[in-house]
PDB file of C-alpha atoms in Angstrom:
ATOM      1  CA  UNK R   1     103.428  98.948 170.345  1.00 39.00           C
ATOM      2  CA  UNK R   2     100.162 101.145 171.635  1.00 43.00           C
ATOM      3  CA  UNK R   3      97.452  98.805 171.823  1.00 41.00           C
ATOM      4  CA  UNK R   4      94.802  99.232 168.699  1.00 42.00           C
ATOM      5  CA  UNK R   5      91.467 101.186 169.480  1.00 43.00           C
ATOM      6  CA  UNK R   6      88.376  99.152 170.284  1.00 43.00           C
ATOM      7  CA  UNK R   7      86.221  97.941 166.562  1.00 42.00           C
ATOM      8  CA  UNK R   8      82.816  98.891 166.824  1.00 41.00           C
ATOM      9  CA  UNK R   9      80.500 101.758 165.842  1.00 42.00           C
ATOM     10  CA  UNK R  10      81.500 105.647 166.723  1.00 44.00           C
ATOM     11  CA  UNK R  11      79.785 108.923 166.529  1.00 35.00           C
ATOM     12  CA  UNK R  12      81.005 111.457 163.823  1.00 45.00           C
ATOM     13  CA  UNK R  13      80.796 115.102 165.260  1.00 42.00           C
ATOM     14  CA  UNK R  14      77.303 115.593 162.521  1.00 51.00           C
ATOM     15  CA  UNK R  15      75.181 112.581 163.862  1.00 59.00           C
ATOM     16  CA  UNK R  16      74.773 113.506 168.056  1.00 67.00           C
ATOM     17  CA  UNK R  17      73.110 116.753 165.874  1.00 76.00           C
ATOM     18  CA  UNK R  18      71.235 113.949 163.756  1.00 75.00           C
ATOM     19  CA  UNK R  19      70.165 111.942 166.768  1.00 82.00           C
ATOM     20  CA  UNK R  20      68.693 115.271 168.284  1.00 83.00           C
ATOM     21  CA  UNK R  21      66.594 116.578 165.133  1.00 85.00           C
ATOM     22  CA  UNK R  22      64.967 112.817 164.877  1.00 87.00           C
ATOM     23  CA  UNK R  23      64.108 113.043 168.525  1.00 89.00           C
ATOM     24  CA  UNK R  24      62.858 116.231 167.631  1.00 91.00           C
ATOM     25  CA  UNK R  25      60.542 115.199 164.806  1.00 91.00           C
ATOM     26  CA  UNK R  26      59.210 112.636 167.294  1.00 91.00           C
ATOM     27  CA  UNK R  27      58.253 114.974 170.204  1.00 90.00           C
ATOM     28  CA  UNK R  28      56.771 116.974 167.194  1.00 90.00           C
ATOM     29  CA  UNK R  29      54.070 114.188 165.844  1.00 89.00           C
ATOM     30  CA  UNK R  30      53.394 113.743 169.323  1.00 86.00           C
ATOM     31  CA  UNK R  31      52.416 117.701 169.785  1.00 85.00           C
ATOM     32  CA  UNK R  32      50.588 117.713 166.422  1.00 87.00           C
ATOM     33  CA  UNK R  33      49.125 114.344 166.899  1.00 82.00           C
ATOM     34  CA  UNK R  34      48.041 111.003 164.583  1.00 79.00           C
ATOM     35  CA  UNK R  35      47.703 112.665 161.320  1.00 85.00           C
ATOM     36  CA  UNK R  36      50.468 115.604 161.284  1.00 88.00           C
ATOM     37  CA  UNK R  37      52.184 115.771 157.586  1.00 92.00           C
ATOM     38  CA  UNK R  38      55.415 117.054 156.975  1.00 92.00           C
ATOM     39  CA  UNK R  39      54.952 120.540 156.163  1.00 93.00           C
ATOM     40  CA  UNK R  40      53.335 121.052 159.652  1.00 93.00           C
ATOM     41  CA  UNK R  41      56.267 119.167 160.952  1.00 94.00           C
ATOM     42  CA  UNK R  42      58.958 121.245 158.971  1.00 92.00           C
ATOM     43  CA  UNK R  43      57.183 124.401 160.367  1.00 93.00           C
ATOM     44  CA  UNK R  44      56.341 123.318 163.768  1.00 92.00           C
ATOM     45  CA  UNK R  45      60.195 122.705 164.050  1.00 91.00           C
ATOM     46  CA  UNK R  46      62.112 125.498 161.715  1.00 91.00           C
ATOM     47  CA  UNK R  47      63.444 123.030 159.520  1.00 89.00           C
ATOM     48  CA  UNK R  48      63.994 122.489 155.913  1.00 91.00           C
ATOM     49  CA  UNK R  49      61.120 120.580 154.164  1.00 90.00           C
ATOM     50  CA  UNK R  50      63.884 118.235 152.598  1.00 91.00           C
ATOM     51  CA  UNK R  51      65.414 117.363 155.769  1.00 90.00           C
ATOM     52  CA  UNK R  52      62.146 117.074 157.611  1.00 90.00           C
ATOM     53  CA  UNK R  53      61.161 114.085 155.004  1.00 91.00           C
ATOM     54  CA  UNK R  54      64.360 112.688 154.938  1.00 91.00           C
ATOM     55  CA  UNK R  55      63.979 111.977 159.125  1.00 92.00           C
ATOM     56  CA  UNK R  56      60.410 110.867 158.788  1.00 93.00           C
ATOM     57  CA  UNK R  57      61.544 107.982 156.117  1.00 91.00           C
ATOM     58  CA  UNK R  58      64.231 106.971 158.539  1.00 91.00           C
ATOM     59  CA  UNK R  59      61.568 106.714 161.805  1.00 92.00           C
ATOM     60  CA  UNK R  60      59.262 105.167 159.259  1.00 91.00           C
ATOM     61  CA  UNK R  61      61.466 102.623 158.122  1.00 90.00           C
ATOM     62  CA  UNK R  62      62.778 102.222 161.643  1.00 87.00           C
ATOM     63  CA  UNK R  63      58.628 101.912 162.993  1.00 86.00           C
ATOM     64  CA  UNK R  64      59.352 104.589 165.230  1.00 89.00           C
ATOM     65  CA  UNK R  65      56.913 106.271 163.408  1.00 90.00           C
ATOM     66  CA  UNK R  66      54.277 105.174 160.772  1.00 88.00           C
ATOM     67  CA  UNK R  67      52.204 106.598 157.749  1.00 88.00           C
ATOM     68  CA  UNK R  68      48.317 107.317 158.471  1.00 83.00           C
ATOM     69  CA  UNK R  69      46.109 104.751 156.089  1.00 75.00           C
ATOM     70  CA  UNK R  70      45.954 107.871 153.637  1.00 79.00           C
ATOM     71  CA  UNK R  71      50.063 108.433 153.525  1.00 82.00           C
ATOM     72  CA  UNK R  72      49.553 111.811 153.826  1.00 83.00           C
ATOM     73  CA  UNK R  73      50.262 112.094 157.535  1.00 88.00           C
ATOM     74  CA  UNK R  74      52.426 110.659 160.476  1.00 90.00           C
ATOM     75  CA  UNK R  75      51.480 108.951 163.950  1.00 86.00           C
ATOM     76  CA  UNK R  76      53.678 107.695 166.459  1.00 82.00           C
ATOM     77  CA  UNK R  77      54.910 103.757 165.362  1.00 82.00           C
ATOM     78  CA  UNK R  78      55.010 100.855 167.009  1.00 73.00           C
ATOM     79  CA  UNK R  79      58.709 100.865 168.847  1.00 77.00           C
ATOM     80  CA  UNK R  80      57.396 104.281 170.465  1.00 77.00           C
ATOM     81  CA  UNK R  81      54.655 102.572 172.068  1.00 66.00           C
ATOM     82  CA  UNK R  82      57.297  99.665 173.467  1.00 63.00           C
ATOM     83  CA  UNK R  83      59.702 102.425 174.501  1.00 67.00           C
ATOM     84  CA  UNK R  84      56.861 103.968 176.995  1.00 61.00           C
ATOM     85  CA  UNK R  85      55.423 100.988 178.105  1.00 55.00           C
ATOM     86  CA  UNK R  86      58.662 100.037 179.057  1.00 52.00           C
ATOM     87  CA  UNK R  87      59.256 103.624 180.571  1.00 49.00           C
ATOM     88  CA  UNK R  88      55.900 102.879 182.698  1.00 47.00           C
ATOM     89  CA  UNK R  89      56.683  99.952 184.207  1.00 44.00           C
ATOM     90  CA  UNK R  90      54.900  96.501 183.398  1.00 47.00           C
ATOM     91  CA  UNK R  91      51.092  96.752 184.183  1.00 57.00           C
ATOM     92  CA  UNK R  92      50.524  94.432 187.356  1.00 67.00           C
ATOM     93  CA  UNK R  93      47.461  92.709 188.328  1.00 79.00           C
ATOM     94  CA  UNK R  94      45.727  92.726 191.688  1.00 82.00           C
ATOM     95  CA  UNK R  95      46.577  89.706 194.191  1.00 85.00           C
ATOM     96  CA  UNK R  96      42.987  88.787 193.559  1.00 88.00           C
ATOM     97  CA  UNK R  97      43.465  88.676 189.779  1.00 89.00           C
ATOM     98  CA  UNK R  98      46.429  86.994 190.089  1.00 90.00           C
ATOM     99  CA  UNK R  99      44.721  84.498 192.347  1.00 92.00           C
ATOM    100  CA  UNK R 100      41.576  83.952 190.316  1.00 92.00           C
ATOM    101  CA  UNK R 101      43.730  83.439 186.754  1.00 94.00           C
ATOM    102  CA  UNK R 102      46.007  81.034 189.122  1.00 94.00           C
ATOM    103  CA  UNK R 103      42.881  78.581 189.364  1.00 94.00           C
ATOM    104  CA  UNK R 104      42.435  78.423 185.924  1.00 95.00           C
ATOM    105  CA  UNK R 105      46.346  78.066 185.007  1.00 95.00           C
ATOM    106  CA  UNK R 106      45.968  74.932 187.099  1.00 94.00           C
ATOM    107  CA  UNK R 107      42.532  73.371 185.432  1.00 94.00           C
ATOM    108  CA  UNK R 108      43.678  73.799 182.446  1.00 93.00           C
ATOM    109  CA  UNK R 109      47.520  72.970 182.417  1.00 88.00           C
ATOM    110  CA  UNK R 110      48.369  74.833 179.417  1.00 89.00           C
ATOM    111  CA  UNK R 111      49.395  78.582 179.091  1.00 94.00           C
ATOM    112  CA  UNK R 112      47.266  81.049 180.336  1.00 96.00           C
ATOM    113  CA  UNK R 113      47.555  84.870 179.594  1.00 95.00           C
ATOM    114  CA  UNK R 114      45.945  88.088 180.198  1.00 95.00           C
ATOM    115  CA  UNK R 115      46.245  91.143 178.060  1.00 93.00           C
ATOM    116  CA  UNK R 116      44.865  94.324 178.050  1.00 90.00           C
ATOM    117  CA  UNK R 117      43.826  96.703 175.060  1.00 88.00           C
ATOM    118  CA  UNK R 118      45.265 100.041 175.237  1.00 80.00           C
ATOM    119  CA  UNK R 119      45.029 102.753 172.721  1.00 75.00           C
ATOM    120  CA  UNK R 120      44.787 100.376 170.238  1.00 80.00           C
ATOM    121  CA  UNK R 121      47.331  98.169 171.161  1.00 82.00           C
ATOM    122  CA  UNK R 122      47.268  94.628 172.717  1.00 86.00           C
ATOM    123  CA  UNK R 123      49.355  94.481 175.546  1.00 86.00           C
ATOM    124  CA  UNK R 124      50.387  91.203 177.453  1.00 88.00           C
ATOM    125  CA  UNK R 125      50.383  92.413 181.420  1.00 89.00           C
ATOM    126  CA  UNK R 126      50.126  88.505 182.942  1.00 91.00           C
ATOM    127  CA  UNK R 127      52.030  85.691 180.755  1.00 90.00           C
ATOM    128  CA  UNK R 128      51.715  82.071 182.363  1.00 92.00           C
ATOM    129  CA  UNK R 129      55.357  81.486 183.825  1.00 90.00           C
ATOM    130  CA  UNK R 130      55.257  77.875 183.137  1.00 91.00           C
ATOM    131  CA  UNK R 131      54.032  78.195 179.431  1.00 90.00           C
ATOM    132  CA  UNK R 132      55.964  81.510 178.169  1.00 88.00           C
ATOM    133  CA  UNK R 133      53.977  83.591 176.019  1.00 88.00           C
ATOM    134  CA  UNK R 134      55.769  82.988 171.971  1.00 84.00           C
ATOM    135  CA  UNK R 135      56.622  86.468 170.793  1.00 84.00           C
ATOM    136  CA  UNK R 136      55.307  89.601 173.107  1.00 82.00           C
ATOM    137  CA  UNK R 137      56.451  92.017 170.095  1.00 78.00           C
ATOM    138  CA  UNK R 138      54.900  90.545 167.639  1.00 82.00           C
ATOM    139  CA  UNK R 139      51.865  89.957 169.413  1.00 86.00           C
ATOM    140  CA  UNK R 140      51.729  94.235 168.963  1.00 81.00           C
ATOM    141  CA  UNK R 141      53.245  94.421 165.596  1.00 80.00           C
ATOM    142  CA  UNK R 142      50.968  92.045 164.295  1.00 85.00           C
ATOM    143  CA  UNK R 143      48.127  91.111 166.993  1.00 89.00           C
ATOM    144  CA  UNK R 144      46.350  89.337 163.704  1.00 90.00           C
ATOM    145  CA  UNK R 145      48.743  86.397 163.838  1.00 90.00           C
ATOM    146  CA  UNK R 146      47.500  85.507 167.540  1.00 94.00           C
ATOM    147  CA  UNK R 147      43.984  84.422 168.880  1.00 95.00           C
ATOM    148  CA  UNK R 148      44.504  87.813 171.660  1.00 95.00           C
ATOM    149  CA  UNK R 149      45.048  89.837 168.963  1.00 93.00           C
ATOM    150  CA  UNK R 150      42.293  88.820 166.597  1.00 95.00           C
ATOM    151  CA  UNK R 151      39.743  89.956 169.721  1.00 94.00           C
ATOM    152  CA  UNK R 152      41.225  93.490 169.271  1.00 91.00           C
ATOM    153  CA  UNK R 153      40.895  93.443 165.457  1.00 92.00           C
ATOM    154  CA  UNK R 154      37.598  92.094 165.146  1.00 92.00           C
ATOM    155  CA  UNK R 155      36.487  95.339 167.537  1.00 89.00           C
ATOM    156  CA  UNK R 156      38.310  97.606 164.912  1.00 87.00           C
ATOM    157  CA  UNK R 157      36.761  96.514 162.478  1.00 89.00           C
ATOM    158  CA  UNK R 158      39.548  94.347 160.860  1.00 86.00           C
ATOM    159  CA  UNK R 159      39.015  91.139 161.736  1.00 87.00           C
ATOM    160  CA  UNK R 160      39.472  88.388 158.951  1.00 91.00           C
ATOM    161  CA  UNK R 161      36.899  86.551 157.875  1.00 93.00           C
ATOM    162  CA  UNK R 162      37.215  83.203 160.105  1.00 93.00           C
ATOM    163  CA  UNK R 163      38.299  85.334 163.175  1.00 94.00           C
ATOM    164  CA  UNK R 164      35.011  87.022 162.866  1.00 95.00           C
ATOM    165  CA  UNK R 165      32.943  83.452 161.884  1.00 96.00           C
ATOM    166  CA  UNK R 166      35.018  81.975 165.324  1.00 96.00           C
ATOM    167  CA  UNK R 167      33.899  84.542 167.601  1.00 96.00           C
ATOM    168  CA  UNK R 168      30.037  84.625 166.224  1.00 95.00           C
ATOM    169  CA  UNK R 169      30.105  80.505 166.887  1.00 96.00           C
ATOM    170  CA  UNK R 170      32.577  80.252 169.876  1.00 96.00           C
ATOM    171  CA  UNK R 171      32.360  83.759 171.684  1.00 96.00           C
ATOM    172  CA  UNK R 172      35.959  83.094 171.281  1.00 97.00           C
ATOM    173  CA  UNK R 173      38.683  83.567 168.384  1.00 97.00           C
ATOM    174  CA  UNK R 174      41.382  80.825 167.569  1.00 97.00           C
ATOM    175  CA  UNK R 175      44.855  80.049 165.687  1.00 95.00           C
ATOM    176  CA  UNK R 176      44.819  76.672 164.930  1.00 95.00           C
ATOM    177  CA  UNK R 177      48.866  76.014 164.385  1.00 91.00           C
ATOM    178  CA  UNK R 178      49.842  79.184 161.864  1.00 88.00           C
ATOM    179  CA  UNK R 179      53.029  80.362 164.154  1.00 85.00           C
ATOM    180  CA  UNK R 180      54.186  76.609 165.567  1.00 85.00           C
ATOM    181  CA  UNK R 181      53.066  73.947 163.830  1.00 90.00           C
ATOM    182  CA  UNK R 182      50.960  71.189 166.006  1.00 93.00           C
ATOM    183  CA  UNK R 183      50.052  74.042 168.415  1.00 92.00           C
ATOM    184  CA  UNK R 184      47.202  76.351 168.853  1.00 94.00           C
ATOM    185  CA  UNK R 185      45.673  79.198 170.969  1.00 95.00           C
ATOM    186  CA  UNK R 186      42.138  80.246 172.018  1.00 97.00           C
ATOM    187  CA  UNK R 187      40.910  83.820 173.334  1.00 97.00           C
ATOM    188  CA  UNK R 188      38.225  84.896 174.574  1.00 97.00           C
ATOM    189  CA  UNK R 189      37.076  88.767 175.599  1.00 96.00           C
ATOM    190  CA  UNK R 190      37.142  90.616 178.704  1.00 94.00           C
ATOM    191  CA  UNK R 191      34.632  93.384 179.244  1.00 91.00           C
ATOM    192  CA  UNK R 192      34.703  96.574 181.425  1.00 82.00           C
ATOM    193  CA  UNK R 193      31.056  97.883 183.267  1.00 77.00           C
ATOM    194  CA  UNK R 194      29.979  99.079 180.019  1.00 80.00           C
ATOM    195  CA  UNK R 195      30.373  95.974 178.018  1.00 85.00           C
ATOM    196  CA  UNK R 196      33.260  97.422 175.828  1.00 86.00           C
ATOM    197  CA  UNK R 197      35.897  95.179 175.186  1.00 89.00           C
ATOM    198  CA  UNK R 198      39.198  95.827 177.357  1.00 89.00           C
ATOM    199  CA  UNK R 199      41.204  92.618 176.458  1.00 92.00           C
ATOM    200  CA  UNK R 200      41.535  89.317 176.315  1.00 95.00           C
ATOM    201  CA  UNK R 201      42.260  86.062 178.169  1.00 96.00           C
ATOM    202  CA  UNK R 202      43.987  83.808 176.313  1.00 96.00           C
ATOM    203  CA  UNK R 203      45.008  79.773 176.121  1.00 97.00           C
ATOM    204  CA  UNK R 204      47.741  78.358 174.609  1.00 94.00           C
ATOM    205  CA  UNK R 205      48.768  74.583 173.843  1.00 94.00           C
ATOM    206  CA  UNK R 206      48.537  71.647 172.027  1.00 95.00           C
ATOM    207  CA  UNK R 207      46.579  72.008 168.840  1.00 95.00           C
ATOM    208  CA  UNK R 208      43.559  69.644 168.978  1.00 96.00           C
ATOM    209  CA  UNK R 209      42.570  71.409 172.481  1.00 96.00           C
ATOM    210  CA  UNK R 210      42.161  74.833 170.216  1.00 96.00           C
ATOM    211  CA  UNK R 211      40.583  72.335 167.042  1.00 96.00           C
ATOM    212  CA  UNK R 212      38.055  71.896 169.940  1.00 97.00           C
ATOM    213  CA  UNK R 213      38.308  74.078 172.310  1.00 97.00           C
ATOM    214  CA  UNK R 214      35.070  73.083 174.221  1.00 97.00           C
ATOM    215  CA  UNK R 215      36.956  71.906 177.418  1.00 96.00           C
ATOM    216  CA  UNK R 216      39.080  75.170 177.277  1.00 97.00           C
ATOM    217  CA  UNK R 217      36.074  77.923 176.754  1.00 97.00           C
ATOM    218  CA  UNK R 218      34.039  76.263 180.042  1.00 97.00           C
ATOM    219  CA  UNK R 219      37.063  77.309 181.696  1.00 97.00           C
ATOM    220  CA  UNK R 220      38.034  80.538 180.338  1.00 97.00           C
ATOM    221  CA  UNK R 221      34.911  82.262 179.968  1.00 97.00           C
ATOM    222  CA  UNK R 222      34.019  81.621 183.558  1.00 96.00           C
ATOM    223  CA  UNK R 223      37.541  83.375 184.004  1.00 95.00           C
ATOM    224  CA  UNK R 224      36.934  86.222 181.695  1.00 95.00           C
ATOM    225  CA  UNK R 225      33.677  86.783 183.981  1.00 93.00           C
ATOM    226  CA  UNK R 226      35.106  86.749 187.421  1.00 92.00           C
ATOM    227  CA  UNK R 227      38.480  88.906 185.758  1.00 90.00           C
ATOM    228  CA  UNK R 228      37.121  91.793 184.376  1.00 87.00           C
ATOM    229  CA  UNK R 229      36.036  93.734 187.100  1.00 84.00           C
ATOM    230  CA  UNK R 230      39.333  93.518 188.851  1.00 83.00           C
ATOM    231  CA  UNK R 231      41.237  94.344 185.856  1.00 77.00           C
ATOM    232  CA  UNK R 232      39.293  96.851 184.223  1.00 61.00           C
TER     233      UNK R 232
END
């Protein structure tokens, strides 16, 4: 007996054609930009109005794309974003960096991490090794959930109510046990030449040293301090 063909997914002849017209509509909101709706799409590519929408619900369900706050437009999603930082290679920090968040790693003996804020985005380039960062994806899916994130909303404007009362006490923002119960995380910002907020330095660990974080803020804002001008 011939042996039985491999289970698993296969291509019909129509979807390599599929695959290629939602690439398509991708490289298209790029061109167009945050904002483009899908008549300009339809036209910018030649195609049908009804097939144009029926790709842009299946990259918006997928998050390859998502709707502007007014659902009349388009802008690249979430998984995009991943895909080219991926692409680019992992952002690295100097020796000196590396050095300077070392010191504080050991003073503190929790997790220490560094990310940066780029278009928009918070994105992890220098997670403690001995205290793995939780969830890296979420953390830019939903940068709200973490005390790194919160830094970036509060600057756009979005910042819940606590975050915002945190930072105006602490300098700092929190999360006091809301993804792992009995743990916590503190962050506090880091600042370019101008002042404008680049990212975040952030600590992660047992909950009552983020309930009080006094101990952990005369360590990282000395950090943040001595860290920005070598990573911004």
């Amino acid at each position: 007996m011939g042996e039985r063909p491999a289970s698993g997914p296969t291509l019909t002849a129509r979807q390599p054609k599929a695959v290629h017209s939602a690439l398509t509509v991708l490289e298209a909101v790029a061109h167009l930009g945050a904002g483009a709706t899908a008549r300009e799409i339809s036209l910018e590519l030649g195609l049908p109005r009804a097939t144009a929408y029926r790709l842009l619900n299946l990259l918006v369900q997928d998050e390859y794309l998502v709707r502007t706050p007014d659902l009349a437009g388009f802008a690249l999603g979430a998984k995009v974003v991943q895909l080219a930082a991926v692409a680019a290679g992992p952002a690295r920090l100097t020796s000196a960096a590396r050095g300077v968040v070392a010191e504080a790693r050991a003073a503190l003996r929790g997790g220490v991490h560094v990310a940066l804020f780029v278009e928009g985005r918070a994105s992890l380039v220098d997670a403690d090794p001995d205290f793995p960062f939780s969830d890296e994806v979420r953390l830019a899916r939903e940068p709200e959930r973490f005390a790194l994130g919160r830094l970036l909303r509060i600057e756009q404007g979005r910042g819940e109510e606590s975050a915002r009362q945190d930072f105006a006490d602490l300098g700092a923002t929190r999360q006091l046990g809301e993804l792992v119960p009995g743990y916590g995380c503190v962050a506090v910002p880091l600042r370019d030449a101008a002042g404008s907020l680049a990212g975040a330095v952030g600590f992660s660990g047992p909950r009552h040293r983020a309930d009080d974080p006094s101990q952990v803020l005369s360590v990282l804002q000395p950090l943040a301090v001595r860290l920005g001008p070598l990573v911004v």
